[in-house]
mmCIF file of C-alpha atoms in Angstrom:
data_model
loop_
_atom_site.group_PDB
_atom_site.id
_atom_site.type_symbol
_atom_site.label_atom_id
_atom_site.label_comp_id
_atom_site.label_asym_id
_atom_site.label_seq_id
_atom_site.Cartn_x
_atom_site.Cartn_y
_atom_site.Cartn_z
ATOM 1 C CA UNK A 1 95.551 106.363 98.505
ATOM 2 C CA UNK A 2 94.925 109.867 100.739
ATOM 3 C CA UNK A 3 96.291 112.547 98.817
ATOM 4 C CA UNK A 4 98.470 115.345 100.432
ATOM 5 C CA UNK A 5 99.588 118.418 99.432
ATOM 6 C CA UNK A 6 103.022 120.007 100.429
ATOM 7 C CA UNK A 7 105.344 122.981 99.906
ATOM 8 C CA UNK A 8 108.980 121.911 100.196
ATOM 9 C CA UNK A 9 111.871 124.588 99.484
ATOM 10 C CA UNK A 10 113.191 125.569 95.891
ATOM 11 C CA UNK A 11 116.503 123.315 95.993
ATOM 12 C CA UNK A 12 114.458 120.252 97.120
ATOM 13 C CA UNK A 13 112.052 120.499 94.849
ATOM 14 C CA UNK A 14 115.365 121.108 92.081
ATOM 15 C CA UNK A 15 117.094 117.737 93.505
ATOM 16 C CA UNK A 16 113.388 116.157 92.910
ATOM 17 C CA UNK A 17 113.516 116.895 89.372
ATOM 18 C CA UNK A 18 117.010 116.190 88.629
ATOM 19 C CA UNK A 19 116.273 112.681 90.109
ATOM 20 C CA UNK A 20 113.379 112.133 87.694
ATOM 21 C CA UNK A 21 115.511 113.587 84.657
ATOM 22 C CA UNK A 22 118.230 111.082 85.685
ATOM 23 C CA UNK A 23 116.035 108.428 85.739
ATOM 24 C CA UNK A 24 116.004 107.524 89.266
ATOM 25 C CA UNK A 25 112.036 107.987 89.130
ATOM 26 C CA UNK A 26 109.565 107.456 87.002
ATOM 27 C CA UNK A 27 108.020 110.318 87.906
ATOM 28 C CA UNK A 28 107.516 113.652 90.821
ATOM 29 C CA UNK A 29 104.664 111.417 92.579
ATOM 30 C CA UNK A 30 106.851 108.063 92.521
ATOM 31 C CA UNK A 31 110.246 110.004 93.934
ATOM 32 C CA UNK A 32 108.253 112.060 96.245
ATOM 33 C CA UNK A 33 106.524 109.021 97.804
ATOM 34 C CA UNK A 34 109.327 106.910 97.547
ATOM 35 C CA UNK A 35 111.574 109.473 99.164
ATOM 36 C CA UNK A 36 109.059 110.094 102.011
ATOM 37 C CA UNK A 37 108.729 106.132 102.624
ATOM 38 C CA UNK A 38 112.385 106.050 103.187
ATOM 39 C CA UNK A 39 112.466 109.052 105.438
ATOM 40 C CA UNK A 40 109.960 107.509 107.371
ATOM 41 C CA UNK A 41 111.241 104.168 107.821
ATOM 42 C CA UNK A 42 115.126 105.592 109.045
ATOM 43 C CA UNK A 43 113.219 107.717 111.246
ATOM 44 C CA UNK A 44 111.601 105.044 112.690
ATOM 45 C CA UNK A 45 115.015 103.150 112.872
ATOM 46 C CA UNK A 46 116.911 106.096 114.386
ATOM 47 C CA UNK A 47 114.307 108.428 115.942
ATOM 48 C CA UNK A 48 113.167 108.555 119.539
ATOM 49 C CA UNK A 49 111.572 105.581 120.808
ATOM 50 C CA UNK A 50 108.753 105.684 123.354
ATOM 51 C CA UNK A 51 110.899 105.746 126.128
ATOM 52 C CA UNK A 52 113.000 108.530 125.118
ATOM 53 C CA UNK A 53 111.139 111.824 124.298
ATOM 54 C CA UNK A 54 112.616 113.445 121.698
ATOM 55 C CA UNK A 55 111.297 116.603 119.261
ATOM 56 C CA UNK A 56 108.366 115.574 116.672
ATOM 57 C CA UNK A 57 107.983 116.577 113.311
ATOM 58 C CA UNK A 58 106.295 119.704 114.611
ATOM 59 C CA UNK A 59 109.077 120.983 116.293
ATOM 60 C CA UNK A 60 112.151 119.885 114.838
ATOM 61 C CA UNK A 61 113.906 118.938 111.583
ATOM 62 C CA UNK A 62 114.714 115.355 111.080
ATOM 63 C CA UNK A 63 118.465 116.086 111.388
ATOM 64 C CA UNK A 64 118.418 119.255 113.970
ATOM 65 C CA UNK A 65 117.494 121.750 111.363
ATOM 66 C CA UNK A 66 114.525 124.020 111.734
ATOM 67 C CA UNK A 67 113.428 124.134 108.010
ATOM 68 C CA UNK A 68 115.274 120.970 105.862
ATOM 69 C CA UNK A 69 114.648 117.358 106.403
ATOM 70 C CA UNK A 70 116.971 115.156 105.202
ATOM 71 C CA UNK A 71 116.147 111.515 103.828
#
């Protein structure tokens, strides 16, 4: 699996741990990739489709917001 390195904000990185601590995860690496699957997949469900443009990643948070992306 292709590894990737990112920098996410303090308080998502806090709700991260807290979900490992309450045992939602095993681990950071399980909840991280499990959390990005998700986020991928309702994008997918709810995002632009190739019809419609729409902003990307690049430009836009998922939900509007220039810096948080909500999953």
């Amino acid at each position: 699996m292709p590894k990737v390195e990112i920098t996410v904000p303090e308080h998502q990185e806090m709700q991260i741990a807290h979900m490992v601590e309450q045992g939602e995860f095993l681990n950071r690496e399980e909840a991280i990739e499990e959390l990005l699957s998700t986020g991928i997949k309702a994008y997918k469900t709810s995002g632009p489709t190739d019809e419609e443009e729409g902003p990307g990643f690049e430009d836009e948070g998922m939900m509007g917001h220039e810096d948080e992306y909500v999953f």
